[in-house]
mmCIF file of C-alpha atoms in Angstrom:
data_model
loop_
_atom_site.group_PDB
_atom_site.id
_atom_site.type_symbol
_atom_site.label_atom_id
_atom_site.label_comp_id
_atom_site.label_asym_id
_atom_site.label_seq_id
_atom_site.Cartn_x
_atom_site.Cartn_y
_atom_site.Cartn_z
ATOM 1 C CA UNK A 1 23.244 2.451 -14.877
ATOM 2 C CA UNK A 2 22.614 0.197 -11.901
ATOM 3 C CA UNK A 3 19.571 -2.005 -12.533
ATOM 4 C CA UNK A 4 16.652 -1.420 -10.180
ATOM 5 C CA UNK A 5 16.523 -3.640 -7.125
ATOM 6 C CA UNK A 6 13.861 -6.330 -7.564
ATOM 7 C CA UNK A 7 11.110 -6.587 -4.974
ATOM 8 C CA UNK A 8 12.403 -9.586 -2.921
ATOM 9 C CA UNK A 9 15.927 -8.149 -2.809
ATOM 10 C CA UNK A 10 14.560 -4.746 -1.880
ATOM 11 C CA UNK A 11 12.544 -6.219 0.972
ATOM 12 C CA UNK A 12 15.631 -8.032 2.260
ATOM 13 C CA UNK A 13 17.722 -4.859 1.999
ATOM 14 C CA UNK A 14 15.084 -2.865 3.849
ATOM 15 C CA UNK A 15 14.990 -5.501 6.585
ATOM 16 C CA UNK A 16 18.777 -5.271 6.827
ATOM 17 C CA UNK A 17 18.591 -1.493 7.153
ATOM 18 C CA UNK A 18 16.022 -1.685 9.946
ATOM 19 C CA UNK A 19 18.041 -4.335 11.771
ATOM 20 C CA UNK A 20 21.229 -2.307 11.498
ATOM 21 C CA UNK A 21 19.577 0.800 12.869
ATOM 22 C CA UNK A 22 17.983 -0.895 15.864
ATOM 23 C CA UNK A 23 20.486 -3.616 16.730
ATOM 24 C CA UNK A 24 23.858 -1.899 16.361
ATOM 25 C CA UNK A 25 23.248 1.524 17.839
ATOM 26 C CA UNK A 26 26.497 1.099 19.818
ATOM 27 C CA UNK A 27 28.412 1.457 16.529
ATOM 28 C CA UNK A 28 28.937 5.234 16.162
ATOM 29 C CA UNK A 29 29.082 4.935 12.379
ATOM 30 C CA UNK A 30 25.702 3.252 11.997
ATOM 31 C CA UNK A 31 23.953 6.374 10.659
ATOM 32 C CA UNK A 32 26.283 6.397 7.654
ATOM 33 C CA UNK A 33 25.826 2.653 7.153
ATOM 34 C CA UNK A 34 22.077 3.154 7.294
ATOM 35 C CA UNK A 35 22.363 5.891 4.682
ATOM 36 C CA UNK A 36 24.286 3.472 2.455
ATOM 37 C CA UNK A 37 21.582 0.834 2.870
ATOM 38 C CA UNK A 38 18.830 3.274 1.931
ATOM 39 C CA UNK A 39 20.843 4.579 -0.993
ATOM 40 C CA UNK A 40 21.360 1.036 -2.294
ATOM 41 C CA UNK A 41 17.596 0.455 -2.462
ATOM 42 C CA UNK A 42 16.921 3.987 -3.736
ATOM 43 C CA UNK A 43 14.601 4.642 -0.822
ATOM 44 C CA UNK A 44 11.970 7.327 -1.295
ATOM 45 C CA UNK A 45 11.171 9.882 1.396
ATOM 46 C CA UNK A 46 8.398 7.746 2.869
ATOM 47 C CA UNK A 47 10.640 4.732 3.393
ATOM 48 C CA UNK A 48 13.398 6.953 4.753
ATOM 49 C CA UNK A 49 11.020 8.571 7.214
ATOM 50 C CA UNK A 50 9.718 5.225 8.456
ATOM 51 C CA UNK A 51 13.183 3.746 8.963
ATOM 52 C CA UNK A 52 14.853 6.866 10.356
ATOM 53 C CA UNK A 53 12.120 7.790 12.836
ATOM 54 C CA UNK A 54 12.191 4.297 14.318
ATOM 55 C CA UNK A 55 15.996 4.255 14.332
ATOM 56 C CA UNK A 56 16.251 7.625 16.077
ATOM 57 C CA UNK A 57 13.742 6.525 18.716
ATOM 58 C CA UNK A 58 15.506 3.177 19.269
ATOM 59 C CA UNK A 59 18.881 4.865 19.668
ATOM 60 C CA UNK A 60 17.452 7.407 22.107
ATOM 61 C CA UNK A 61 15.726 4.673 24.138
ATOM 62 C CA UNK A 62 19.053 2.854 24.383
ATOM 63 C CA UNK A 63 20.751 5.995 25.722
ATOM 64 C CA UNK A 64 22.730 6.571 22.511
ATOM 65 C CA UNK A 65 20.980 9.490 20.883
ATOM 66 C CA UNK A 66 21.680 10.355 17.272
ATOM 67 C CA UNK A 67 22.419 13.866 18.548
ATOM 68 C CA UNK A 68 25.664 12.496 19.957
ATOM 69 C CA UNK A 69 26.655 10.852 16.679
ATOM 70 C CA UNK A 70 25.786 13.518 14.119
ATOM 71 C CA UNK A 71 26.074 17.297 14.093
ATOM 72 C CA UNK A 72 24.210 20.127 12.378
ATOM 73 C CA UNK A 73 27.148 20.317 9.982
ATOM 74 C CA UNK A 74 26.465 16.719 8.929
ATOM 75 C CA UNK A 75 22.872 17.648 8.159
ATOM 76 C CA UNK A 76 23.779 20.812 6.256
ATOM 77 C CA UNK A 77 26.663 19.351 4.230
ATOM 78 C CA UNK A 78 26.152 19.739 0.467
ATOM 79 C CA UNK A 79 28.780 17.290 -0.783
ATOM 80 C CA UNK A 80 26.737 14.098 -0.381
ATOM 81 C CA UNK A 81 24.260 12.326 -2.638
ATOM 82 C CA UNK A 82 20.588 13.266 -2.113
ATOM 83 C CA UNK A 83 19.540 10.034 -0.368
ATOM 84 C CA UNK A 84 22.414 10.168 2.126
ATOM 85 C CA UNK A 85 21.704 13.842 2.778
ATOM 86 C CA UNK A 86 18.030 13.098 3.389
ATOM 87 C CA UNK A 87 18.781 10.106 5.638
ATOM 88 C CA UNK A 88 21.081 12.074 7.915
ATOM 89 C CA UNK A 89 18.554 14.910 8.059
ATOM 90 C CA UNK A 90 15.696 12.552 8.908
ATOM 91 C CA UNK A 91 17.756 10.933 11.675
ATOM 92 C CA UNK A 92 19.004 14.151 13.269
ATOM 93 C CA UNK A 93 15.769 16.108 12.967
ATOM 94 C CA UNK A 94 13.766 13.177 14.361
ATOM 95 C CA UNK A 95 16.120 13.048 17.340
ATOM 96 C CA UNK A 96 15.532 16.767 17.945
ATOM 97 C CA UNK A 97 11.792 16.137 17.794
ATOM 98 C CA UNK A 98 11.932 13.342 20.358
ATOM 99 C CA UNK A 99 13.866 15.653 22.685
ATOM 100 C CA UNK A 100 11.305 18.473 22.159
ATOM 101 C CA UNK A 101 14.080 20.835 20.980
ATOM 102 C CA UNK A 102 11.644 22.866 18.920
ATOM 103 C CA UNK A 103 13.578 26.147 18.419
ATOM 104 C CA UNK A 104 16.725 24.273 17.357
ATOM 105 C CA UNK A 105 14.721 22.044 15.026
ATOM 106 C CA UNK A 106 12.997 25.046 13.479
ATOM 107 C CA UNK A 107 16.243 26.906 12.844
ATOM 108 C CA UNK A 108 17.997 23.880 11.381
ATOM 109 C CA UNK A 109 15.229 23.071 8.904
ATOM 110 C CA UNK A 110 15.024 26.707 7.816
ATOM 111 C CA UNK A 111 18.788 26.751 7.276
ATOM 112 C CA UNK A 112 18.529 23.466 5.406
ATOM 113 C CA UNK A 113 15.835 24.894 3.142
ATOM 114 C CA UNK A 114 18.184 27.742 2.189
ATOM 115 C CA UNK A 115 21.118 25.472 1.320
ATOM 116 C CA UNK A 116 19.414 22.343 -0.043
ATOM 117 C CA UNK A 117 19.930 21.542 -3.705
ATOM 118 C CA UNK A 118 16.323 20.399 -4.089
ATOM 119 C CA UNK A 119 12.988 21.098 -2.356
ATOM 120 C CA UNK A 120 12.584 19.619 1.105
ATOM 121 C CA UNK A 121 10.645 16.371 1.259
ATOM 122 C CA UNK A 122 7.255 16.131 2.940
ATOM 123 C CA UNK A 123 8.522 14.495 6.137
ATOM 124 C CA UNK A 124 11.189 17.137 6.696
ATOM 125 C CA UNK A 125 8.584 19.855 6.186
ATOM 126 C CA UNK A 126 6.350 18.045 8.690
ATOM 127 C CA UNK A 127 9.178 18.195 11.228
ATOM 128 C CA UNK A 128 9.410 21.935 10.622
ATOM 129 C CA UNK A 129 5.659 22.241 11.191
ATOM 130 C CA UNK A 130 6.076 20.224 14.399
ATOM 131 C CA UNK A 131 8.714 22.672 15.628
ATOM 132 C CA UNK A 132 6.386 25.614 15.041
ATOM 133 C CA UNK A 133 3.339 23.865 16.498
ATOM 134 C CA UNK A 134 5.316 22.782 19.539
ATOM 135 C CA UNK A 135 6.067 26.446 20.257
ATOM 136 C CA UNK A 136 2.349 27.299 19.800
ATOM 137 C CA UNK A 137 3.249 29.538 16.879
ATOM 138 C CA UNK A 138 0.202 30.260 14.661
ATOM 139 C CA UNK A 139 2.216 29.842 11.450
ATOM 140 C CA UNK A 140 2.630 26.214 12.430
ATOM 141 C CA UNK A 141 -1.026 25.622 11.578
ATOM 142 C CA UNK A 142 -0.476 26.940 8.064
ATOM 143 C CA UNK A 143 2.653 24.838 7.690
ATOM 144 C CA UNK A 144 0.686 21.803 8.887
ATOM 145 C CA UNK A 145 -2.047 22.372 6.301
ATOM 146 C CA UNK A 146 0.560 22.637 3.536
ATOM 147 C CA UNK A 147 2.095 19.331 4.616
ATOM 148 C CA UNK A 148 -1.301 17.638 4.803
ATOM 149 C CA UNK A 149 -1.959 18.621 1.191
ATOM 150 C CA UNK A 150 0.844 16.294 0.063
ATOM 151 C CA UNK A 151 1.245 13.796 2.919
ATOM 152 C CA UNK A 152 -1.588 11.533 1.746
ATOM 153 C CA UNK A 153 -2.034 8.901 4.486
ATOM 154 C CA UNK A 154 1.619 8.485 5.410
ATOM 155 C CA UNK A 155 1.479 7.447 9.091
ATOM 156 C CA UNK A 156 4.875 8.756 10.200
ATOM 157 C CA UNK A 157 4.181 12.195 8.749
ATOM 158 C CA UNK A 158 0.740 12.379 10.329
ATOM 159 C CA UNK A 159 2.189 11.290 13.668
ATOM 160 C CA UNK A 160 4.679 14.178 13.543
ATOM 161 C CA UNK A 161 1.846 16.662 13.059
ATOM 162 C CA UNK A 162 -0.271 15.029 15.753
ATOM 163 C CA UNK A 163 2.699 15.295 18.097
ATOM 164 C CA UNK A 164 3.046 19.000 17.333
ATOM 165 C CA UNK A 165 -0.615 19.690 18.047
ATOM 166 C CA UNK A 166 -0.343 17.774 21.307
ATOM 167 C CA UNK A 167 2.729 19.741 22.387
ATOM 168 C CA UNK A 168 1.382 23.153 21.369
ATOM 169 C CA UNK A 169 -0.909 23.824 24.307
ATOM 170 C CA UNK A 170 -1.726 27.422 23.315
ATOM 171 C CA UNK A 171 -2.646 26.896 19.659
ATOM 172 C CA UNK A 172 -5.965 28.286 18.472
ATOM 173 C CA UNK A 173 -8.397 25.326 18.550
ATOM 174 C CA UNK A 174 -5.393 23.054 18.941
ATOM 175 C CA UNK A 175 -7.318 20.324 20.755
ATOM 176 C CA UNK A 176 -10.108 20.354 18.163
ATOM 177 C CA UNK A 177 -7.586 20.181 15.338
ATOM 178 C CA UNK A 178 -5.834 17.270 17.034
ATOM 179 C CA UNK A 179 -9.076 15.327 17.294
ATOM 180 C CA UNK A 180 -9.846 16.026 13.636
ATOM 181 C CA UNK A 181 -6.391 14.838 12.566
ATOM 182 C CA UNK A 182 -6.738 11.680 14.659
ATOM 183 C CA UNK A 183 -9.718 10.718 12.474
ATOM 184 C CA UNK A 184 -7.584 10.430 9.338
ATOM 185 C CA UNK A 185 -7.704 6.809 8.064
ATOM 186 C CA UNK A 186 -4.011 6.189 8.744
ATOM 187 C CA UNK A 187 -4.442 7.141 12.400
ATOM 188 C CA UNK A 188 -8.013 6.121 13.203
ATOM 189 C CA UNK A 189 -7.273 2.426 13.720
ATOM 190 C CA UNK A 190 -8.422 2.460 17.334
ATOM 191 C CA UNK A 191 -5.409 0.338 18.279
ATOM 192 C CA UNK A 192 -2.515 2.805 18.175
ATOM 193 C CA UNK A 193 -1.619 3.664 21.789
ATOM 194 C CA UNK A 194 0.177 6.872 20.797
ATOM 195 C CA UNK A 195 -2.821 8.213 18.877
ATOM 196 C CA UNK A 196 -5.109 7.279 21.767
ATOM 197 C CA UNK A 197 -2.719 8.926 24.243
ATOM 198 C CA UNK A 198 -2.650 12.204 22.325
ATOM 199 C CA UNK A 199 -6.410 12.053 21.800
ATOM 200 C CA UNK A 200 -6.923 11.628 25.541
ATOM 201 C CA UNK A 201 -4.861 14.753 26.199
ATOM 202 C CA UNK A 202 -6.972 16.747 23.746
ATOM 203 C CA UNK A 203 -10.182 15.501 25.339
ATOM 204 C CA UNK A 204 -8.887 16.543 28.756
ATOM 205 C CA UNK A 205 -8.199 20.059 27.463
ATOM 206 C CA UNK A 206 -11.784 20.195 26.191
ATOM 207 C CA UNK A 207 -13.220 19.028 29.511
ATOM 208 C CA UNK A 208 -14.400 15.702 28.073
ATOM 209 C CA UNK A 209 -12.897 13.710 30.912
ATOM 210 C CA UNK A 210 -14.831 10.451 30.686
ATOM 211 C CA UNK A 211 -14.086 10.167 26.967
ATOM 212 C CA UNK A 212 -10.455 10.888 27.715
ATOM 213 C CA UNK A 213 -10.311 8.171 30.370
ATOM 214 C CA UNK A 214 -11.864 5.707 27.948
ATOM 215 C CA UNK A 215 -9.226 6.588 25.336
ATOM 216 C CA UNK A 216 -6.310 6.291 27.775
ATOM 217 C CA UNK A 217 -7.556 2.967 29.088
ATOM 218 C CA UNK A 218 -7.696 1.652 25.514
ATOM 219 C CA UNK A 219 -4.189 2.996 24.932
ATOM 220 C CA UNK A 220 -2.834 1.128 27.953
ATOM 221 C CA UNK A 221 -4.618 -2.012 26.852
ATOM 222 C CA UNK A 222 -3.118 -1.723 23.343
ATOM 223 C CA UNK A 223 0.494 -1.610 24.536
ATOM 224 C CA UNK A 224 2.496 -4.751 23.725
ATOM 225 C CA UNK A 225 3.073 -6.937 26.790
ATOM 226 C CA UNK A 226 5.994 -5.676 28.816
ATOM 227 C CA UNK A 227 6.355 -2.480 26.789
ATOM 228 C CA UNK A 228 7.563 0.200 29.196
ATOM 229 C CA UNK A 229 8.622 2.821 26.626
ATOM 230 C CA UNK A 230 5.477 4.959 26.958
ATOM 231 C CA UNK A 231 3.617 3.245 29.798
ATOM 232 C CA UNK A 232 4.592 5.913 32.331
ATOM 233 C CA UNK A 233 3.302 8.663 30.018
ATOM 234 C CA UNK A 234 -0.043 6.900 29.669
ATOM 235 C CA UNK A 235 -0.412 6.408 33.423
ATOM 236 C CA UNK A 236 0.523 10.062 34.007
ATOM 237 C CA UNK A 237 -2.142 11.205 31.520
ATOM 238 C CA UNK A 238 -4.685 9.010 33.265
ATOM 239 C CA UNK A 239 -3.822 10.653 36.586
ATOM 240 C CA UNK A 240 -4.211 14.100 35.022
ATOM 241 C CA UNK A 241 -7.616 13.159 33.622
ATOM 242 C CA UNK A 242 -8.819 11.853 36.972
ATOM 243 C CA UNK A 243 -7.550 14.927 38.805
ATOM 244 C CA UNK A 244 -9.117 17.307 36.276
ATOM 245 C CA UNK A 245 -12.453 15.467 36.418
ATOM 246 C CA UNK A 246 -12.477 15.410 40.221
ATOM 247 C CA UNK A 247 -11.649 19.119 40.381
ATOM 248 C CA UNK A 248 -14.415 19.912 37.923
ATOM 249 C CA UNK A 249 -16.945 17.846 39.881
ATOM 250 C CA UNK A 250 -15.853 19.458 43.149
ATOM 251 C CA UNK A 251 -16.198 22.991 41.771
ATOM 252 C CA UNK A 252 -19.503 22.498 39.956
ATOM 253 C CA UNK A 253 -21.800 22.468 43.066
ATOM 254 C CA UNK A 254 -20.058 25.567 44.426
ATOM 255 C CA UNK A 255 -20.532 27.439 41.177
ATOM 256 C CA UNK A 256 -24.170 26.442 40.973
ATOM 257 C CA UNK A 257 -24.980 27.402 44.565
ATOM 258 C CA UNK A 258 -23.327 30.815 44.174
ATOM 259 C CA UNK A 259 -25.378 31.641 41.125
ATOM 260 C CA UNK A 260 -22.350 31.745 38.824
ATOM 261 C CA UNK A 261 -23.236 30.207 35.449
ATOM 262 C CA UNK A 262 -21.292 27.033 34.650
#
């Protein structure tokens, strides 16, 4: 039996895995190398989720999406060790999430659940919940609650669910649920621009425009200097908040003067 990796060596191996995923995305075989790195340190689902979500986003931002390197067949293959299987699934499913391909993501996870040799991990189930929430399907709320029962305060998992609530515009009390989720300790730091961005969108849907503007301004202020990855999204949300507030203020006097209750 291979002896367990000691803590310093494990930290170095994890650093190597992160560097490989973000620095060599031009190597088409990097997903398999990343899987080897995570297998060598016996990564659990939480570590895999953290590394793979960041890697999938970095590859997409560089114009080299994981979707062009892996296939559904790679995700569904049953001839690999469990950690490699999970790594490839986390990478591919995360890439589908970032592209908002909710129906495809839903179908693939459901197929994976039928063929997997062991129960799906919490992060993969969160991605399935995201796919349902993103389509405003009511069963997504139940799937979300089931994930929350075992997610603890794992930030990447909670972010997936928050993303689903943000995308699912027609969910029953979706905005209220998003605000409640944003108060979980792992998310309620007050310094995460993505959480603040999604919170601002929920506040806009609830007509709480000034609170939303305050949240989006904090989000912009919390971005690292020179970070352009989500800056345009934040500015767009700010424009939507201002437009919605101005429209509301313009309509309010008309409604009042016509005797229509506000």
